Short mmCIF file of C-alpha atoms and ligand atoms in Angstrom, two decimals:
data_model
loop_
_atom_site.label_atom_id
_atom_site.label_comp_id
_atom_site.label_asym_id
_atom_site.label_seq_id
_atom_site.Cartn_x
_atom_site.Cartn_y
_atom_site.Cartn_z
CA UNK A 238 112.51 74.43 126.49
CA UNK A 239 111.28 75.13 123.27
CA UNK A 240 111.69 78.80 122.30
CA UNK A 241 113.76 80.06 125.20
CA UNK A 242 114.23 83.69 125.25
CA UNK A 243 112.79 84.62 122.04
CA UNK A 244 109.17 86.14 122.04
CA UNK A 245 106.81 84.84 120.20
CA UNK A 246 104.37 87.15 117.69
CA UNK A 247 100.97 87.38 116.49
CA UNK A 248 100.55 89.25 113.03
CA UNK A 249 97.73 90.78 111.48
CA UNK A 250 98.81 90.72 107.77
CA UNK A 251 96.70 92.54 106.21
CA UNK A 252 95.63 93.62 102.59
CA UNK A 253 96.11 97.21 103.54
CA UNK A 254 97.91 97.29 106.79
CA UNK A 255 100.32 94.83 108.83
CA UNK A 256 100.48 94.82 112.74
CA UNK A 257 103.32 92.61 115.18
CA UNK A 258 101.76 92.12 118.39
CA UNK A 259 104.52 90.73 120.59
CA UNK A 260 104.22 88.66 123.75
CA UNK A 261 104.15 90.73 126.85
CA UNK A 262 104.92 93.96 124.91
CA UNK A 263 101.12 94.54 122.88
CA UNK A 264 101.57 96.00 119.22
CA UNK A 265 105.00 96.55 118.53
CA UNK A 266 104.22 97.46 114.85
CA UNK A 267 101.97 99.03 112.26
CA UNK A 268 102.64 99.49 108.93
CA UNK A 269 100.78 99.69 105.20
CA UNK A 270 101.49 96.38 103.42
CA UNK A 271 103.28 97.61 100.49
CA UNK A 272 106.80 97.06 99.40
CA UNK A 273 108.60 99.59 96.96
CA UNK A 274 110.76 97.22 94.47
CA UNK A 275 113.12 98.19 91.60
CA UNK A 276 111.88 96.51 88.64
CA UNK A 277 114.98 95.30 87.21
CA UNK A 278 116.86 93.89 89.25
CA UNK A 279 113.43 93.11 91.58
CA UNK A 280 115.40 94.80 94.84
CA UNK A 281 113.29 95.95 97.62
CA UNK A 282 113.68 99.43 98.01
CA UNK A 283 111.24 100.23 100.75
CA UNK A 284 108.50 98.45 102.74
CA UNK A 285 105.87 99.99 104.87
CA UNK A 286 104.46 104.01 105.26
CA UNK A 287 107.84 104.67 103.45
CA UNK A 288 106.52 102.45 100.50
CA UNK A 289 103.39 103.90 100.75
CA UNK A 290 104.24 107.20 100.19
CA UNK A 291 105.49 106.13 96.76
CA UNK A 292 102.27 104.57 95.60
CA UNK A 293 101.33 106.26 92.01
CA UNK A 294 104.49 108.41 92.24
CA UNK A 295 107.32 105.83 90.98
CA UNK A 296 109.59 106.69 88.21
CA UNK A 297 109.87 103.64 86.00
CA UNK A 298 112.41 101.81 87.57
CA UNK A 299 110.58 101.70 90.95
CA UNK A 300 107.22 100.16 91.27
CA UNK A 301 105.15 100.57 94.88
CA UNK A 302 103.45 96.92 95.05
CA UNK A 303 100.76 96.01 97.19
CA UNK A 304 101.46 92.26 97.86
CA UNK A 305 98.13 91.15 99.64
CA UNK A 306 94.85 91.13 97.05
CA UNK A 307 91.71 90.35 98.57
CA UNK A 308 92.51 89.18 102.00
CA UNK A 309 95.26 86.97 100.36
CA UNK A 310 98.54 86.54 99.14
CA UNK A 311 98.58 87.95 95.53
CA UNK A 312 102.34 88.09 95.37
CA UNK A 313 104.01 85.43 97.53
CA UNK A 314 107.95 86.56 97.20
CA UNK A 315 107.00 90.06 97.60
CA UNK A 316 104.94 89.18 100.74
CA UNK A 317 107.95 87.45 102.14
CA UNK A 318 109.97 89.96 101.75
CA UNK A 319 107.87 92.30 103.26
CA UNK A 320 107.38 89.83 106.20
CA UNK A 321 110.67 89.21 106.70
CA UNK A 322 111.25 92.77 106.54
CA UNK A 323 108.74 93.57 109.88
CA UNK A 324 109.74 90.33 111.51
CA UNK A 325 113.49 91.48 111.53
CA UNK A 326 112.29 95.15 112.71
CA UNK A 327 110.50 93.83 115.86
CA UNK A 328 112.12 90.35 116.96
CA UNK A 329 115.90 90.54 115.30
CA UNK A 330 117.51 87.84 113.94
CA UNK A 331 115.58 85.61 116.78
CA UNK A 332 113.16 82.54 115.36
CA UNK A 333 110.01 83.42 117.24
CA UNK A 334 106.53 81.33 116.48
CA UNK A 335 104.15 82.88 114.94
CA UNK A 336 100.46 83.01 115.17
CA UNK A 337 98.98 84.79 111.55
CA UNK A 338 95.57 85.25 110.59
CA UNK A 339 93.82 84.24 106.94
CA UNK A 340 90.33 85.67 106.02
CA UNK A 341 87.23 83.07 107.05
CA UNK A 342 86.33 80.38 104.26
CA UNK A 343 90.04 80.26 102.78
CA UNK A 344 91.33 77.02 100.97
CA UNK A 345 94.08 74.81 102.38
CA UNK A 346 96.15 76.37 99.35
CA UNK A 347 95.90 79.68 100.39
CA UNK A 348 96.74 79.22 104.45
CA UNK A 349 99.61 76.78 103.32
CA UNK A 350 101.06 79.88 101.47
CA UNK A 351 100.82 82.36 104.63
CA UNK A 352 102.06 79.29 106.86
CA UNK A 353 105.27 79.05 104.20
CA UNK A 354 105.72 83.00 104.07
CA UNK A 355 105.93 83.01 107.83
CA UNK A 356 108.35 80.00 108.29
CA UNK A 357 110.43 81.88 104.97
CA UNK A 358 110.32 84.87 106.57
CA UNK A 359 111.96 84.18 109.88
CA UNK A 360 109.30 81.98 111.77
CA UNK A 361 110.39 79.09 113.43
CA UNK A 362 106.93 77.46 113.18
CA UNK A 363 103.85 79.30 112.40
CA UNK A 364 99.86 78.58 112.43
CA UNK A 365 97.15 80.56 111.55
CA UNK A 366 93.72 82.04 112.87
CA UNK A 367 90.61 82.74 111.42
CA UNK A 368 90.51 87.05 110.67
CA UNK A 369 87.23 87.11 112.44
CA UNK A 370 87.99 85.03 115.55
CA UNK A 371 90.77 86.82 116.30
CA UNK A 372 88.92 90.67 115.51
CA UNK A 373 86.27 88.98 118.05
CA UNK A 374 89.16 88.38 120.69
CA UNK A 375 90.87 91.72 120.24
CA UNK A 376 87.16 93.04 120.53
CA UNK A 377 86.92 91.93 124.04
CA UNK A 378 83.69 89.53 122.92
CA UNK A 379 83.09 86.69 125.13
CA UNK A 380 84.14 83.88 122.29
CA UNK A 381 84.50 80.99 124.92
CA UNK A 382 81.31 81.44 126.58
CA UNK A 383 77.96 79.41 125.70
CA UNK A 384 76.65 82.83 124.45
CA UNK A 385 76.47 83.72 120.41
CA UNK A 386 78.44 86.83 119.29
CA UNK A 387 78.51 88.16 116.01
CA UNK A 388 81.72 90.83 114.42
CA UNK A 389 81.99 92.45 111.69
CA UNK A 390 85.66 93.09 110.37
CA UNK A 391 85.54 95.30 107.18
CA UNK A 392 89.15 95.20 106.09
CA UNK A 393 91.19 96.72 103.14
CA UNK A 394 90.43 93.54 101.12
CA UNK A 395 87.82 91.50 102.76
CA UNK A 396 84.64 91.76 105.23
CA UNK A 397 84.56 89.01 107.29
CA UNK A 398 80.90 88.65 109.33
CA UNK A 399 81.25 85.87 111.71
CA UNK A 400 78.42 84.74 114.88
CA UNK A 401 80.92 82.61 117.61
CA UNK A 402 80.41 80.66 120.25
CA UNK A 403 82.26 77.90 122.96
CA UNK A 404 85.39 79.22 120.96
CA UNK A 405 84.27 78.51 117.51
CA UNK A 406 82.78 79.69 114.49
CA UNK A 407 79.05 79.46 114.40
CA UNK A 408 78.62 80.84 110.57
CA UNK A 409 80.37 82.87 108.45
CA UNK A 410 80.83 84.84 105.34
CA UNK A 411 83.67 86.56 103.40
CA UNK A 412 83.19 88.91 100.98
CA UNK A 413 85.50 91.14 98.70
CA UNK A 414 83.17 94.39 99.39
CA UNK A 415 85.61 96.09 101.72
CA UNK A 416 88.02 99.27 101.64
CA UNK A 417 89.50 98.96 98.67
CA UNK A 418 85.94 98.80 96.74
CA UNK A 419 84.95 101.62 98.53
CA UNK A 420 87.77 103.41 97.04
CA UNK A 421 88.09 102.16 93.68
CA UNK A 422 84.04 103.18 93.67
CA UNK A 423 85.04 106.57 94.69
CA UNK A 424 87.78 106.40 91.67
CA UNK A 425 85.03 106.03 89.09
CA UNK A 426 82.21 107.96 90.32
CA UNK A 427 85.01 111.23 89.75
CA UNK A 428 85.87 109.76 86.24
CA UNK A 429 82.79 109.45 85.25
CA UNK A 430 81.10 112.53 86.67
CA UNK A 431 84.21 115.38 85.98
CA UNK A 432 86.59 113.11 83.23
CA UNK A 433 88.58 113.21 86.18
CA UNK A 434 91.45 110.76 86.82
CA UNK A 435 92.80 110.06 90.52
CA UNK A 436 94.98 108.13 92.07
CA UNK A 437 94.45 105.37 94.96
CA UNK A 438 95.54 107.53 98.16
CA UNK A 439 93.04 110.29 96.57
CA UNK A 440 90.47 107.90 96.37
CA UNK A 441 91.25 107.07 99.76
CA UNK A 442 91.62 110.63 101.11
CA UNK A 443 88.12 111.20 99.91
CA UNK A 444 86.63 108.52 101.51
CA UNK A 445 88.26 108.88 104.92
CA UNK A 446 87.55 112.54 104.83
CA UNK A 447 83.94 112.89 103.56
CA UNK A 448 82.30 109.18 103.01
CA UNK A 449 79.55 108.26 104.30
CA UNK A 450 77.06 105.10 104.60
CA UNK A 451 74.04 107.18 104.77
CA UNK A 452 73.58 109.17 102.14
CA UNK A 453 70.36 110.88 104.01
CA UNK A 454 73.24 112.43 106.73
CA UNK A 455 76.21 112.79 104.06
CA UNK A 456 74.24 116.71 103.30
CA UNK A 457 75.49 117.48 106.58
CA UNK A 458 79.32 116.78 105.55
CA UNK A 459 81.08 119.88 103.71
CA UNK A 460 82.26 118.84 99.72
CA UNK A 461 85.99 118.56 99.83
CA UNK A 462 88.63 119.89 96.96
CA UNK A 463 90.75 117.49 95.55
CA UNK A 464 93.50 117.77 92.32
CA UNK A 465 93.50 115.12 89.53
CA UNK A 466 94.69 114.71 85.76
CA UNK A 467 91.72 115.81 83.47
CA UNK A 468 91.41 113.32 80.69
CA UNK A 469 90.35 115.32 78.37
CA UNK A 470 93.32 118.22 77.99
CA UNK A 471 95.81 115.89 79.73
CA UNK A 472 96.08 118.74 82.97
CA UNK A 473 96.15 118.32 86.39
CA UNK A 474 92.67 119.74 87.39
CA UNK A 475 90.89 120.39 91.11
CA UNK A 476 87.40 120.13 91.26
CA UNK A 477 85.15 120.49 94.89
CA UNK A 478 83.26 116.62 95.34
CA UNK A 479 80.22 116.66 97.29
CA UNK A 480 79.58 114.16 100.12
CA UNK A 481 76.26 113.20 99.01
CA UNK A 482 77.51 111.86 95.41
CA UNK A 483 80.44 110.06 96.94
CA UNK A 484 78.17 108.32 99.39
CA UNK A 485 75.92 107.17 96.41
CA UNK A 486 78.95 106.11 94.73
CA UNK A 487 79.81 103.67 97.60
CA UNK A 488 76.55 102.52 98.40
CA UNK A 489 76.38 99.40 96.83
CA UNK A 490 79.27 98.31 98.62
CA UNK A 491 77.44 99.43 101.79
CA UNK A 492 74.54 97.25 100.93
CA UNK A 493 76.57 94.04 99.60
CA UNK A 494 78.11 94.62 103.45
CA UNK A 495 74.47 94.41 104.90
CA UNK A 496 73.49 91.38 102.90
CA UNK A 497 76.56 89.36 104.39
CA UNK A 498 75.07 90.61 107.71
CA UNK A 499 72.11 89.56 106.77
CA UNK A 500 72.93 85.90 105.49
CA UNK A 501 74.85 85.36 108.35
CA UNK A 502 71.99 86.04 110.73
CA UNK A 503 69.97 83.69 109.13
CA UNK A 504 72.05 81.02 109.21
CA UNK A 505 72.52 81.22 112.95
CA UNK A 506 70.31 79.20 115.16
CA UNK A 507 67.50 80.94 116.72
CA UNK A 508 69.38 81.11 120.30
CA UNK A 509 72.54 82.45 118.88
CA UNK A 510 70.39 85.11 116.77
CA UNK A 511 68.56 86.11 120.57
CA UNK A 512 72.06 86.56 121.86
CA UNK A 513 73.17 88.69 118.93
CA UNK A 514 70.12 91.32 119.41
CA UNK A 515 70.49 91.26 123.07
CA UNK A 516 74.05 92.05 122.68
CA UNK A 517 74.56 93.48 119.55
CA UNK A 518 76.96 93.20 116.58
CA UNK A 519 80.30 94.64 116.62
CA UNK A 520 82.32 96.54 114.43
CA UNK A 521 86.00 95.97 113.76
CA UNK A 522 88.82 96.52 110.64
CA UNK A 523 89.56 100.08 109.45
CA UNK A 524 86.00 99.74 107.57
CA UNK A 525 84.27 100.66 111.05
CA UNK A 526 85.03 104.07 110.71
CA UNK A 527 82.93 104.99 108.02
CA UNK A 528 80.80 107.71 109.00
CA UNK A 529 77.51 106.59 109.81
CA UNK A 530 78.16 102.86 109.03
CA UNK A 531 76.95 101.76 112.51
CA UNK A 532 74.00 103.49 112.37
CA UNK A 533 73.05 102.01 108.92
CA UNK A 534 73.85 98.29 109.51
CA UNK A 535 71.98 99.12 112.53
CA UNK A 536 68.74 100.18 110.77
CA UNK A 537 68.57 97.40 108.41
CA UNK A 538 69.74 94.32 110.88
CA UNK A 539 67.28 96.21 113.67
CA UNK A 540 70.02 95.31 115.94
CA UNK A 541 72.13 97.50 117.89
CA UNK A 542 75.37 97.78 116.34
CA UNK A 543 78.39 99.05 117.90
CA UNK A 544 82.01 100.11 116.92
CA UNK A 545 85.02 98.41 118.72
CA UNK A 546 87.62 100.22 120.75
CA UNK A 547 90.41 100.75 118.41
CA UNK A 548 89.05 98.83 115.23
CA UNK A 549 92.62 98.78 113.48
CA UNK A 550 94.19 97.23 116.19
CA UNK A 551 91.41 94.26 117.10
CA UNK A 552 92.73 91.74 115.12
CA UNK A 553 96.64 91.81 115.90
CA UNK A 554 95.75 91.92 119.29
CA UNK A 555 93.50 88.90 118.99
CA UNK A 556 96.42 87.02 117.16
CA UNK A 557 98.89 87.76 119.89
CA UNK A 558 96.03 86.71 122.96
CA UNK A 559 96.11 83.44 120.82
CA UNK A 560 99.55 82.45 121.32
CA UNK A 561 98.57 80.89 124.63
CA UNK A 562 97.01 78.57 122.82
CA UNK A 563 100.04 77.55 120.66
CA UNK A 564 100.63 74.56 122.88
CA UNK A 565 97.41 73.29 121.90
CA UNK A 566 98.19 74.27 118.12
CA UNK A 567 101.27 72.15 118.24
CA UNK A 568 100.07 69.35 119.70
CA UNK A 569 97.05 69.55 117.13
CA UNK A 570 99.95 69.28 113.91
CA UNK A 571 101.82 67.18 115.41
N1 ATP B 1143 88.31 106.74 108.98
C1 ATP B 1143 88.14 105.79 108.06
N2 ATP B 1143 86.99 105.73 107.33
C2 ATP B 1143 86.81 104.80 106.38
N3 ATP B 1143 87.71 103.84 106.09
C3 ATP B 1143 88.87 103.84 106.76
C4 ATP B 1143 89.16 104.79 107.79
N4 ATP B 1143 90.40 104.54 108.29
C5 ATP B 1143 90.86 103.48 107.61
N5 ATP B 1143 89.97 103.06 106.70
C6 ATP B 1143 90.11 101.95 105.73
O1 ATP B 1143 90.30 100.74 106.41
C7 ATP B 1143 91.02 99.84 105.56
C8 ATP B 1143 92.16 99.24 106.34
O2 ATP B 1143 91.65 98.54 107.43
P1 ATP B 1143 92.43 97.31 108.05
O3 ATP B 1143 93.79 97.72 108.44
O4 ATP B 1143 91.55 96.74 109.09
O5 ATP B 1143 92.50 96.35 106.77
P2 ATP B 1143 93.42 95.06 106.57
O6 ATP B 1143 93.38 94.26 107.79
O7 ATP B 1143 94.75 95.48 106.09
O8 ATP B 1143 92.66 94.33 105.36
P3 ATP B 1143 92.08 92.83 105.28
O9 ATP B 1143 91.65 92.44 106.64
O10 ATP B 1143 90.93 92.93 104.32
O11 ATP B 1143 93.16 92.00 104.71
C9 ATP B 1143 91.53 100.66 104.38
O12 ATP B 1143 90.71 100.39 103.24
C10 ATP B 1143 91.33 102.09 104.85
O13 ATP B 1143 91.10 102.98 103.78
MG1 MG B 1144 92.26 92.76 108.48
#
């Protein structure tokens, strides 16, 4: 039979994290998408929390690359690499399918190049899955039944909102106003406010630490201290940031968030909208733990909104429930 003895793998890659679920096993593997590479001769150094570490602290001869942009492949060797990299970690030298998932509304382009990473990487065939169908799977939502859904995966690159239903996609929307905006807001709220410069996993720190949607409950949050270069004298400076300012400085990426909600909602038939309030919207991606995001999707949708068990994992476990359905897949390309 076809595949004897190897496992098969679903993988969540991801612009800020990738996750191997394997068959039978559940998530074998998490790891930051970034590869450390040395610039002149373009050999990998590092890939993973090892790589990560290096980000904004590479002497010129290394460089810490983020390969994924935006939900999508930015750098397609580098991606490989780093693909080939996890695949050997968790299956070997073993040619397992794989099932991979691409953000909602991508072109053929763009899936072709994650289907040709995969097969370059070690896959002996690969297909992919929409980000939000599988975060709705790995959510435990009822996508099969005759009963509208709706998830919300706010990702490192990309929020995906999605309504499903009889094991489709009902309406959709993808939009770049995820993790990485929130930081890279964060990085120029403190250069503009203290002439400040910090780096990415600052920017991060800060937000993970002290963000907030609501900037109404960020004055309960204590201001955290954090250590930058001034650009003014050239020093490395620390300065105390206050939750309520770095919650204004992310809210528009809050509110572009809510509109995509919003849109999505409206473009759902009336049934599928009833369905949605009576069982509410659901939160998944590293985005859902935003302090007091629920609570503020919540307010503006007016429906209840609720946060998934283990957000990170939702989608990786959603690719790996859909490799039962590979037979189907294969039949589908043939
Ligand atoms: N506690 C937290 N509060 C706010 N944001 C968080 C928290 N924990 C993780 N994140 C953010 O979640 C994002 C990563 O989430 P996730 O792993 O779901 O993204 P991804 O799947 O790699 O990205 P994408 O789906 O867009 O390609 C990062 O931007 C990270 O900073
Ligand atoms: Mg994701």
């Amino acid at each position: 039979m076809f595949g004897l003895g190897s496992k098969n793998i679903g993988i969540d890659l991801g612009t800020a994290n990738t996750l191997v679920y394997m068959e039978g096993k559940g998530i074998v593997l998490r790891e930051p998408s970034v590869v450390a590479k040395n610039t002149q001769t373009g050999e990998v150094i590092s890939v993973g929390s090892e790589a990560k570490e290096m980000i904004g602290r590479t002497p010129g001869t290394i460089r810490a690359i983020r390969p994924m942009k935006d939900g999508v492949i930015a750098d397609y060797d580098t991606t490989a690499a780093m693909l080939k990299y996890f695949m050997e970690k968790t299956v070997g030298n073993s040619k397992p399918a794989v099932m991979i998932c691409v953000p909602s509304g991508v072109t053929e382009v763009e899936k072709r190049a994650v289907i040709d990473a995969a097969r370059v990487a070690g896959a002996r065939e690969a297909y992919v899955i929409e980000e939000p169908f599988a975060a709705a799977i790995g959510a435990g939502l009822p996508v099969m039944d005759p009963t509208g859904s709706m998830v919300v995966d706010i990702g490192g690159g990309t929020t995906d909102v999605a309504t499903i239903s009889l094991g489709g996609i009902v309406s959709s929307r993808s939009t770049r106003q995820a993790g990485d905006k929130f930081n890279s807001s964060i990085s120029s709220y403190i250069h503009q406010k203290f002439n400040l410069l910090i780096g990415e996993r600052t920017a991060e720190d800060i937000k993970i630490q002290i963000g907030s949607a609501s900037v109404e409950k960020a004055k309960e949050i204590e201001s955290m201290n954090i250590r930058g270069r001034d650009l003014i004298t050239g020093l490395p400076k620390s300065v105390d940031v206050n939750a309520v300012d770095v919650a204004e400085a992310i809210q528009e990426v809050v509110q572009d968030i809510i509109v995509a909600i919003k849109e999505t909602l409206e473009e759902t038939s009336p049934e599928i909208a009833a369905d949605v309030i009576d069982h509410g919207i659901v939160l998944t991606g590293g985005g859902a733990l935003l302090k007091n995001l629920s609570e503020v999707i919540s307010e503006a949708t007016k429906v209840p909104v609720f946060i998934a068990q283990d957000p990170l994992d939702c989608v990786a476990i959603g690719t790996g429930e859909s490799l039962k359905n590979i037979e189907v897949m294969r039949r589908a390309h043939k």
